[in-house]
Coordinates of C-alpha atoms in Angstrom, one line a residue:
X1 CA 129.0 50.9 -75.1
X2 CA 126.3 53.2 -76.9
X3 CA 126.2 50.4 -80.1
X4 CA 125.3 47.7 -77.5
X5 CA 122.2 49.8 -75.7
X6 CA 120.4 50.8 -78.8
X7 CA 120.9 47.2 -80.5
X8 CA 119.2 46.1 -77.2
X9 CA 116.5 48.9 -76.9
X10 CA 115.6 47.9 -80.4
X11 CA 113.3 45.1 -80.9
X12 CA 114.5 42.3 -83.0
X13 CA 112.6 41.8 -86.2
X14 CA 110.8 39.1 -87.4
X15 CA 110.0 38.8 -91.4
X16 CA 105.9 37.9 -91.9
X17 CA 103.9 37.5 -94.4
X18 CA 100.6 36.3 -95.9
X19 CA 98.9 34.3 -99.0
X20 CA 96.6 36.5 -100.1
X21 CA 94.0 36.3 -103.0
X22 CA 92.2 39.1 -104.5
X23 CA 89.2 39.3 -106.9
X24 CA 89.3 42.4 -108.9
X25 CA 86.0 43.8 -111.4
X26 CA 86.9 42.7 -114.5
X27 CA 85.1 45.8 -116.0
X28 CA 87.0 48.7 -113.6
X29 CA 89.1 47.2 -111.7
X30 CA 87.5 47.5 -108.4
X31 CA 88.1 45.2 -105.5
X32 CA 85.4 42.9 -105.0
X33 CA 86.9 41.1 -101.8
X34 CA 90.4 40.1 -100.4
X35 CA 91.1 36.8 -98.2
X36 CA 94.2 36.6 -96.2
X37 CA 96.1 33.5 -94.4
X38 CA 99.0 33.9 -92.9
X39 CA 102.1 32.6 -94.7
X40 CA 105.6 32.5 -95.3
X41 CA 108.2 35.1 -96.7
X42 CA 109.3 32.8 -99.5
X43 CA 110.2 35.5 -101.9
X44 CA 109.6 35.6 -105.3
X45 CA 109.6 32.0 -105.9
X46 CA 106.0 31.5 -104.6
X47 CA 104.1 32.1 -108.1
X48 CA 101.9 30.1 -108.8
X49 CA 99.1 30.9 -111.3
X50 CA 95.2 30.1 -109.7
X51 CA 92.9 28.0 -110.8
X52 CA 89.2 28.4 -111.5
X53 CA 86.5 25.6 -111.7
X54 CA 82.5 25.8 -110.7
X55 CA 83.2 28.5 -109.1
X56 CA 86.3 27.7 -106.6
X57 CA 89.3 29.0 -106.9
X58 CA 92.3 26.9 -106.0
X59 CA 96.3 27.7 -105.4
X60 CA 99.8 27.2 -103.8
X61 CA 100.7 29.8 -101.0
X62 CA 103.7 30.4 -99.6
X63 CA 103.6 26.7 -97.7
X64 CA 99.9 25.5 -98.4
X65 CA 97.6 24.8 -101.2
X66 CA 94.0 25.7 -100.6
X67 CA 90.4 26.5 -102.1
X68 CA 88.7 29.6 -102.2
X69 CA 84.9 30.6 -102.9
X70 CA 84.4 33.0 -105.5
X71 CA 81.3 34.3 -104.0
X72 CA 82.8 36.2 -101.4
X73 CA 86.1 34.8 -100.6
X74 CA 85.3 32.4 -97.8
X75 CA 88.5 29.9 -97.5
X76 CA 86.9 26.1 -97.9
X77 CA 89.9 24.6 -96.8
X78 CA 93.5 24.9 -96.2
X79 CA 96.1 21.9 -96.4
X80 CA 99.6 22.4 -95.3
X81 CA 103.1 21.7 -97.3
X82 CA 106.2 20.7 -95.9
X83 CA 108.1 23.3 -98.1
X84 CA 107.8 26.8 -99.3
X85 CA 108.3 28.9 -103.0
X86 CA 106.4 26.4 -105.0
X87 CA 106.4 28.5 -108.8
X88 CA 104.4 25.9 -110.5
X89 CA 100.5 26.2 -110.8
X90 CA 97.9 23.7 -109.8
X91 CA 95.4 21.1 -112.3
X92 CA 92.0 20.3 -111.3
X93 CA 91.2 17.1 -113.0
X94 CA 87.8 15.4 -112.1
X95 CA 87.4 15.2 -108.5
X96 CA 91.1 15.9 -108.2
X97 CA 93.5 19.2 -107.6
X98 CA 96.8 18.1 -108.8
X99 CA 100.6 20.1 -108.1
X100 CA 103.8 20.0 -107.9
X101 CA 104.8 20.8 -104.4
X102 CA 108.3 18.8 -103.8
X103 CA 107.1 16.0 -105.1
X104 CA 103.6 15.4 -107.4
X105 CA 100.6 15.3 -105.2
X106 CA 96.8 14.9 -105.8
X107 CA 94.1 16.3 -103.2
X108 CA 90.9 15.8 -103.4
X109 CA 88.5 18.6 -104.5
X110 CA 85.8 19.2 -101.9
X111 CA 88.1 18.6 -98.8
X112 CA 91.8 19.4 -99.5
X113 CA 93.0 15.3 -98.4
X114 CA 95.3 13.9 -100.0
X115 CA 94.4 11.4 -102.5
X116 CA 97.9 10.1 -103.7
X117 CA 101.7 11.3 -104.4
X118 CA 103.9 10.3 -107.2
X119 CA 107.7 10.6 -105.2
X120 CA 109.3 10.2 -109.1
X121 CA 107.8 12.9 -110.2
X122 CA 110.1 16.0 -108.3
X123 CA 110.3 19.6 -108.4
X124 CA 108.2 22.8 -107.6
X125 CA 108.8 24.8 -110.5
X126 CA 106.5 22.7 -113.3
X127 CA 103.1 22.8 -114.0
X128 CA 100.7 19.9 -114.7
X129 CA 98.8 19.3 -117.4
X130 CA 96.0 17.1 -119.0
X131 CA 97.2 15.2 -121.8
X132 CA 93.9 13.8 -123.6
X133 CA 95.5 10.9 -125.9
X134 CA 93.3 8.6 -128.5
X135 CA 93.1 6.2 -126.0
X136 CA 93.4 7.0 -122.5
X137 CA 93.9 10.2 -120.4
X138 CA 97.2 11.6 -118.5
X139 CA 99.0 14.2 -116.6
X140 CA 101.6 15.0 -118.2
X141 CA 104.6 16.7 -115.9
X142 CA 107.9 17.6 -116.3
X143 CA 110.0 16.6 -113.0
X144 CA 113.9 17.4 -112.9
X145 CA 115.5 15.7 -115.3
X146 CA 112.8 13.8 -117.2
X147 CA 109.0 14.6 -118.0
X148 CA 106.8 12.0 -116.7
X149 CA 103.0 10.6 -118.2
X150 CA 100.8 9.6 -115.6
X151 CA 98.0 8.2 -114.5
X152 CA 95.3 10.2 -112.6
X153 CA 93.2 7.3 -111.3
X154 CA 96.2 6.2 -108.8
X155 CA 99.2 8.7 -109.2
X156 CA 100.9 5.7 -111.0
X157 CA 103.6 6.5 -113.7
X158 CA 102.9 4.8 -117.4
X159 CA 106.3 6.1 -119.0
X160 CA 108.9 8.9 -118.4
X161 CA 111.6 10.3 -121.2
X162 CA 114.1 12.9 -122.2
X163 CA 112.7 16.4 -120.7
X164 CA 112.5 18.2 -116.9
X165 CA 112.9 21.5 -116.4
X166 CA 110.0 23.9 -114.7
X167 CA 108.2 24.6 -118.7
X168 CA 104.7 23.0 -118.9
X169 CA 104.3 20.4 -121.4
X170 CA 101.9 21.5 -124.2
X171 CA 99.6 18.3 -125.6
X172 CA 97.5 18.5 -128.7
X173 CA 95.5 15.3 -129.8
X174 CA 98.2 12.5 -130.3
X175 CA 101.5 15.0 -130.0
X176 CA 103.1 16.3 -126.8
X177 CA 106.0 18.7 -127.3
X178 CA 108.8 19.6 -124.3
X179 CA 110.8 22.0 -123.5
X180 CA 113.4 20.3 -121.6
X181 CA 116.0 21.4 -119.6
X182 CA 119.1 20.1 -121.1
X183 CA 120.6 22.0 -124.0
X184 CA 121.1 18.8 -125.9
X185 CA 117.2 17.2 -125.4
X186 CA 115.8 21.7 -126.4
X187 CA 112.8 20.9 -127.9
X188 CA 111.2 17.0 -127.7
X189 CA 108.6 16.4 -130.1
X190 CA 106.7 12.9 -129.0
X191 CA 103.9 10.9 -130.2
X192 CA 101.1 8.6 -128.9
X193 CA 100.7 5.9 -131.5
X194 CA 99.5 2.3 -131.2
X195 CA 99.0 3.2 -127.1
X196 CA 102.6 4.1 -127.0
X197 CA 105.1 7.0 -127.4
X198 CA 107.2 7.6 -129.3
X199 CA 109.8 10.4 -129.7
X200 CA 109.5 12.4 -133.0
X201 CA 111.7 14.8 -133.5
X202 CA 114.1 17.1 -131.5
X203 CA 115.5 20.3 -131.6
X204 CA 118.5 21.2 -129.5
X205 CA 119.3 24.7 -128.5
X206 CA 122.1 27.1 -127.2
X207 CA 120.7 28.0 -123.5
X208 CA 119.6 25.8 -120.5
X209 CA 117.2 28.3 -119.7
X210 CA 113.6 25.6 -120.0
X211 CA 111.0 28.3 -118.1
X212 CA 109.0 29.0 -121.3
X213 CA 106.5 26.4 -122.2
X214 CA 106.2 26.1 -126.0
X215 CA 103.0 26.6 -128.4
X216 CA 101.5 24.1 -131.2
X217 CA 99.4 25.8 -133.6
X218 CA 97.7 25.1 -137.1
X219 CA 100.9 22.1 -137.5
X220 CA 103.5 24.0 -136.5
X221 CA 105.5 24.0 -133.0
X222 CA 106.5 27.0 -132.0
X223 CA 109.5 28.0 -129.7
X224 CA 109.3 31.7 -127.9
X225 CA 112.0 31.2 -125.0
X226 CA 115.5 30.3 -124.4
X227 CA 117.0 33.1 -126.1
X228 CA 114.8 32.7 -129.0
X229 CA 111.9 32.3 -131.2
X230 CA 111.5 29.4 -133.6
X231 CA 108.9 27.8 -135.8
X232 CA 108.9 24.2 -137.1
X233 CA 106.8 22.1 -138.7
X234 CA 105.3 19.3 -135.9
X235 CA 105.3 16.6 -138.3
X236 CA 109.2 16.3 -139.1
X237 CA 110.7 19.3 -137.2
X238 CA 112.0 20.9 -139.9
X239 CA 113.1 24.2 -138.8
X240 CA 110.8 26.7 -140.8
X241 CA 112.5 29.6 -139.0
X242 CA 114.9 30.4 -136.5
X243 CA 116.0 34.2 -135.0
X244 CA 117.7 35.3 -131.6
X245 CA 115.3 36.9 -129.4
X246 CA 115.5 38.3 -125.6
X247 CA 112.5 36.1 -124.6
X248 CA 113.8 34.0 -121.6
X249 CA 111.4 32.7 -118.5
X250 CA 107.7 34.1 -119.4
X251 CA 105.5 32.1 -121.6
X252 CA 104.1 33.2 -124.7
X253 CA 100.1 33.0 -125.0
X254 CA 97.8 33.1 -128.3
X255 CA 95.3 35.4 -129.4
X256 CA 93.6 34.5 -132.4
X257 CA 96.7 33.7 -134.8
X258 CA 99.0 35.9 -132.9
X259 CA 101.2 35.2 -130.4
X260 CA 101.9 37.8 -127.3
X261 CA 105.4 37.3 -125.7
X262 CA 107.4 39.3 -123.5
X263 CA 110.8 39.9 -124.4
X264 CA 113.9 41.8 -122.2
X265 CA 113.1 40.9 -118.7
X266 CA 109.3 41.8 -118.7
X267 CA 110.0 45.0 -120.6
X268 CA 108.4 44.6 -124.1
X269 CA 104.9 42.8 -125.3
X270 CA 105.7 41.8 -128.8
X271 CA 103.1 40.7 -131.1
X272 CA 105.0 37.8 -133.3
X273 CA 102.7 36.4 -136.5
X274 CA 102.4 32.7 -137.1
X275 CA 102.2 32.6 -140.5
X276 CA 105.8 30.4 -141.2
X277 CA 105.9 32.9 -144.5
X278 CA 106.4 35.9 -142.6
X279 CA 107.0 34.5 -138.9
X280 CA 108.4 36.8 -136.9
X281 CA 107.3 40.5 -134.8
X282 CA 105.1 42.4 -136.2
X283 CA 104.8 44.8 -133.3
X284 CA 106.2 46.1 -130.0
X285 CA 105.3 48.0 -127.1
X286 CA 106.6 49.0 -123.9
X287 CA 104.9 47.7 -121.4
X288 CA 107.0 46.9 -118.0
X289 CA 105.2 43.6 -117.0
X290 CA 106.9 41.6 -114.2
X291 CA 109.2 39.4 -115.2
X292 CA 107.8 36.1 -114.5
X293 CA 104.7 36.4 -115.5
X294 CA 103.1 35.9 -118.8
X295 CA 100.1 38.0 -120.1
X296 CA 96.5 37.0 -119.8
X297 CA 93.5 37.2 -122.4
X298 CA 90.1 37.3 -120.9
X299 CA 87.9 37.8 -124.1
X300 CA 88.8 41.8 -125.8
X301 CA 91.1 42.1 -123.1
X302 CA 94.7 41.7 -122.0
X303 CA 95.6 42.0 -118.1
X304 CA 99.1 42.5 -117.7
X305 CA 100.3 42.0 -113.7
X306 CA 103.4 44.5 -112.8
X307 CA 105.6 44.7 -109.8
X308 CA 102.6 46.5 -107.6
X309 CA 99.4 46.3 -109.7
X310 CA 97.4 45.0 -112.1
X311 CA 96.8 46.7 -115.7
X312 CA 93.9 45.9 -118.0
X313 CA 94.4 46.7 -121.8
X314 CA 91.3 46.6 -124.4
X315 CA 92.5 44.7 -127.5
X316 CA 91.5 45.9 -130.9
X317 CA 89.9 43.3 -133.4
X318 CA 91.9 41.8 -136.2
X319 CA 91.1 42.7 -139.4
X320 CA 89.6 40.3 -141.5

């Protein structure tokens, strides 16, 4: 019949894509160059956040991790993965580039080989970290149902505990704080003491929503994320303050001693005040970021990515 012809004079699709990294003028937002591979469609879920060091850039494509110069956007070198849609963002530690990609790898910096892979450690969501104890160094990383310590030299693990989830650990001299995934673990508080940890505190919540990473600041933990925002003091997690808020997968940033969240999906920047006296927002605007992402400060300004650009925002100076 008719149906049949034009379904076979029309050719059959194929969905393409590529990785593509762009470097913008900071000062006008002209592009300075664009580099291309080609890639995957993997959606949404491939959003991971670059990384710059000495001036390469590195990041997870669609189904590769790679390193770019910043000098003109010439590709050093381009490794494969055997999946696609990692989320989580890469750590360049030493002479080390460090992800998440199905399970936690290490490459080495100048030629994209592997180096070593921690099968324990699994997910594609999470982000690594640097935790800088008294006495020794770690990446710290939450896998799927625990968050693991371990050691860069090898890829070994030293200890694993109550956590997982795709949040990023935060770690501030001898405290590391998780969000985890399960609504009973909420908020971990632990502690490095006599080369050892130990958990502190915790704080359980109402949602298993774990995308937002949490925030320790002046000896105070603060929680801006599942369904909430919440301040408590790091020592003894004592809840200083607790409110229901529409904050769910971004992560809060600070500026200053302000903290920037998004709230309702990407729609609204608030400005929330640290202070545990008068914690909570102390302004709002409308700003329709994508939903994912969280805003960035690069000195007086705030870039704010949206579904199909990039806006820059100047940021007025606090008042002493």
């Amino acid at each position: 019949g008719m149906k049949e012809k034009i379904s076979e004079a029309v050719p059959h699709t194929k969905r393409v894509a590529d990785d593509v990294v762009v470097a913008l003028d900071l000062s006008n937002g002209t592009t300075l160059w664009k580099s291309s591979l080609p890639g995957a469609p993997s959606g949404r879920s491939s959003s991971s956040t670059p990384c710059v060091r000495d001036g390469k850039l590195y990041t997870v494509g669609s189904n590769r991790i790679f390193r770019v110069d910043l000098t003109k956007g010439k590709i050093d070198w381009d490794t494969p993965l055997e999946l696609e849609g990692v989320a989580g963002s890469v750590l360049v530690h030493g002479d080390l580039v460090v992800a998440l990609v199905g399970n936690l790898r290490a490459y080495h910096r100048d030629s994209g080989k592997l180096a070593w892979t921690n099968n324990q450690v699994s997910g594609k969501s999470a982000s690594p970290t640097l935790w800088k104890t008294p006495q020794k160094e770690f990446i710290a990383c939450n896998g799927g149902k625990e968050v693991f310590l371990i050691d860069p030299k090898d890829g070994s693990t030293f200890w694993k505990g109550p956590g997982g989830g795709s949040s990023t650990p935060v770690c501030r001299d001898d405290w590391m704080l998780v969000h985890g995934k399960d609504e009973k673990a909420g908020l971990i508080a632990y502690r490095w003491k006599d080369s050892a940890l130990t958990e502190a505190w915790r704080f359980p919540k109402l949602t298993r929503r774990s995308d937002s990473s949490p925030l320790i600041h002046e000896g105070h933990a603060y929680l801006i994320g599942a369904g909430m925002r919440a301040c408590l003091e790091l020592e003894t997690g004592k809840v200083i303050r607790k409110e229901m808020a529409k904050h769910d997968i971004s992560s809060p940033v600070m500026i200053g001693k302000k903290i920037l969240a998004y709230e309702i999906s990407g729609n609204f920047l608030e400005i929330i005040e640290t202070d545990p006296e008068k914690f909570g927002e102390v302004a709002k605007f409308k700003i329709g970021a994508l939903r994912c992402t969280s805003p960035t400060p690069v000195g007086s300004r705030l870039l704010i990515r949206k579904v199909d650009r990039i806006v820059c925002y100047g940021l007025a100076r606090e008042k002493p």
